[in-house]
Short mmCIF file of C-alpha atoms in Angstrom, two decimals:
data_model
loop_
_atom_site.label_atom_id
_atom_site.label_comp_id
_atom_site.label_asym_id
_atom_site.label_seq_id
_atom_site.Cartn_x
_atom_site.Cartn_y
_atom_site.Cartn_z
CA MET A 1 107.03 81.16 -85.38
CA PRO A 2 109.56 82.26 -82.74
CA THR A 3 108.47 84.07 -79.60
CA LYS A 4 110.22 87.22 -78.43
CA LEU A 5 111.33 87.63 -74.83
CA THR A 6 112.17 91.12 -73.60
CA VAL A 7 113.96 91.72 -70.31
CA GLY A 8 115.45 94.85 -68.87
CA TYR A 9 117.28 96.22 -65.89
CA CYS A 10 117.55 99.85 -64.84
CA ARG A 11 119.30 101.40 -61.86
CA LYS A 12 119.84 104.97 -60.74
CA LYS A 13 122.41 105.89 -58.12
CA GLY A 14 122.69 109.09 -56.08
CA LEU A 15 125.87 111.15 -56.23
CA ALA A 16 127.33 113.92 -54.12
CA ASP A 17 125.91 117.43 -54.59
CA TYR A 18 122.42 116.03 -55.27
CA GLY A 19 123.40 114.53 -58.62
CA SER A 20 122.66 111.06 -59.89
CA VAL A 21 123.82 108.65 -62.53
CA GLY A 22 121.81 105.89 -64.10
CA ALA A 23 122.21 103.00 -66.47
CA ASN A 24 119.70 100.92 -68.36
CA CYS A 25 119.93 97.76 -70.46
CA SER A 26 117.10 96.06 -72.34
CA LEU A 27 117.47 92.83 -74.26
CA GLU A 28 115.10 91.26 -76.74
CA ILE A 29 115.72 87.67 -77.77
CA GLU A 30 113.85 85.25 -79.97
CA LEU A 31 113.04 81.91 -78.41
CA ASP A 32 112.34 78.67 -80.18
CA ASN A 33 108.86 77.28 -79.53
CA GLN A 34 110.39 74.24 -77.83
CA ILE A 35 111.83 76.53 -75.14
CA VAL A 36 108.55 78.41 -74.76
CA SER A 37 106.61 75.18 -74.22
CA ASP A 38 109.00 74.04 -71.45
CA ALA A 39 108.49 76.22 -68.33
CA ASN A 40 111.91 75.39 -66.86
CA ARG A 41 113.80 76.20 -70.06
CA LEU A 42 111.79 79.41 -70.51
CA ARG A 43 112.53 80.49 -66.93
CA GLU A 44 116.22 79.66 -67.47
CA ALA A 45 116.37 81.70 -70.69
CA ALA A 46 114.66 84.66 -69.02
CA GLU A 47 116.95 84.48 -65.98
CA THR A 48 120.07 84.28 -68.15
CA ALA A 49 118.99 87.32 -70.18
CA TYR A 50 118.07 89.26 -67.02
CA LEU A 51 121.41 88.49 -65.37
CA ALA A 52 123.25 89.63 -68.51
CA ALA A 53 121.30 92.93 -68.54
CA ARG A 54 121.89 93.43 -64.80
CA GLN A 55 125.61 92.77 -65.14
CA ALA A 56 125.88 95.26 -68.01
CA VAL A 57 124.21 97.96 -65.89
CA GLU A 58 126.33 97.25 -62.83
CA ASP A 59 129.51 97.29 -64.95
CA GLN A 60 128.54 100.67 -66.44
CA LEU A 61 127.83 102.15 -63.01
CA ALA A 62 131.17 100.83 -61.74
CA ARG A 63 132.92 102.54 -64.67
CA GLU A 64 131.07 105.79 -63.85
CA ASP A 65 132.19 105.51 -60.21
CA SER A 66 135.83 105.02 -61.14
CA SER A 67 135.86 107.82 -63.71
CA SER A 68 134.14 110.36 -61.44
CA SER A 69 136.46 109.70 -58.50
CA SER A 70 139.65 109.96 -60.57
CA ALA A 71 138.66 112.68 -63.06
CA PRO A 72 139.25 116.26 -61.98
CA GLY A 73 136.28 118.60 -61.95
CA SER A 74 136.19 121.73 -64.08
CA ASN A 75 137.96 123.73 -61.37
CA GLY A 76 140.85 121.26 -61.09
CA THR A 77 139.65 119.64 -57.88
CA PHE A 78 138.89 115.97 -57.52
CA SER A 79 135.53 114.57 -56.57
CA GLY A 80 134.72 115.37 -52.96
CA GLN A 81 137.27 118.20 -52.59
CA SER A 82 134.88 121.08 -53.13
CA ARG A 83 131.17 121.45 -52.51
CA ASN A 84 130.94 124.28 -55.07
CA ARG A 85 132.36 122.45 -58.05
CA ARG A 86 130.54 121.90 -61.32
CA PRO A 87 129.09 118.42 -61.89
CA SER A 88 131.56 115.63 -62.51
CA ARG A 89 132.09 114.62 -66.12
CA SER A 90 129.95 111.53 -65.63
CA SER A 91 126.92 113.66 -64.65
CA PHE A 92 127.64 116.70 -66.87
CA ARG A 93 125.00 117.13 -69.55
CA ALA A 94 126.03 119.43 -72.36
CA ALA A 95 123.69 122.07 -73.74
CA THR A 96 121.49 120.85 -76.56
CA GLU A 97 121.88 122.00 -80.14
CA SER A 98 118.53 123.80 -79.86
CA GLN A 99 119.77 125.75 -76.86
CA LEU A 100 122.99 126.71 -78.65
CA ARG A 101 121.03 127.86 -81.73
CA ALA A 102 118.71 129.92 -79.53
CA ILE A 103 121.61 131.59 -77.72
CA ARG A 104 123.34 132.44 -81.02
CA ALA A 105 120.12 133.79 -82.53
CA ILE A 106 119.28 135.97 -79.52
CA ALA A 107 122.86 137.24 -79.31
CA LYS A 108 122.86 138.10 -83.01
CA ARG A 109 119.50 139.84 -82.83
CA THR A 110 120.46 141.87 -79.75
CA ARG A 111 124.11 142.34 -80.78
CA THR A 112 125.22 140.85 -77.46
CA ASP A 113 128.86 139.94 -76.86
CA LEU A 114 128.71 136.42 -75.42
CA ASP A 115 132.28 136.36 -74.06
CA PRO A 116 131.53 138.19 -70.77
CA LEU A 117 128.40 136.11 -70.21
CA LEU A 118 130.25 132.85 -70.85
CA SER A 119 133.11 133.94 -68.62
CA ARG A 120 130.67 134.61 -65.79
CA LEU A 121 129.36 131.05 -66.23
CA GLY A 122 132.91 129.66 -66.04
CA THR A 123 133.36 128.70 -69.67
CA SER A 124 134.93 130.13 -72.79
CA THR A 125 132.76 128.55 -75.49
CA LEU A 126 129.06 127.83 -75.93
CA GLU A 127 129.79 124.13 -76.45
CA GLN A 128 131.10 123.87 -72.87
CA LEU A 129 127.80 125.04 -71.36
CA SER A 130 125.68 122.63 -69.37
CA ILE A 131 121.99 122.30 -70.08
CA ALA A 132 121.21 124.20 -66.88
CA ASN A 133 123.60 127.07 -67.62
CA ALA A 134 122.38 127.34 -71.21
CA SER A 135 118.83 127.58 -69.92
CA LYS A 136 119.83 130.33 -67.45
CA LEU A 137 121.62 132.23 -70.20
CA ILE A 138 118.63 132.03 -72.54
CA ASP A 139 116.31 133.25 -69.76
CA GLU A 140 118.62 136.18 -68.94
CA MET A 141 118.94 137.17 -72.59
CA LYS A 142 115.17 136.97 -73.11
CA ALA A 143 114.58 139.06 -69.98
CA LYS A 144 116.84 141.79 -71.38
CA ILE A 145 114.83 141.79 -74.61
CA THR A 146 111.58 142.10 -72.63
CA ASP A 147 113.01 144.84 -70.38
CA GLY A 148 114.38 146.65 -73.41
CA THR A 149 117.88 146.90 -71.96
#
């Protein structure tokens, strides 16, 4: 019966404006019993798998670095040009489907026009909202319901 070997490598890297980007790779391989019974061959198999996982993570982080430094931010500036820019595309996390459904439901129930709210957040559609901005919008809309305004 083959033995499974699982190795992984994970690294998180800080970005400007208090952001971060991370990558993770886990590998699971089946080893023949002959390899498992030989400590040197087992160590070699584990090291080879670990190095492959590490290289995959480092390659991904290098791609993130190159895309964030050459991709313009949402306001047309390049990384490092403005301290008040939205997160770079590599660190941008779009609003979840649950958040979008909640915003639509609250807007429908309260007959709220979303266009001015979205414009204030620097976007024209719900799908362009970040998780953080969607959360702010939901909180604001809920507060208006509670206040009765």
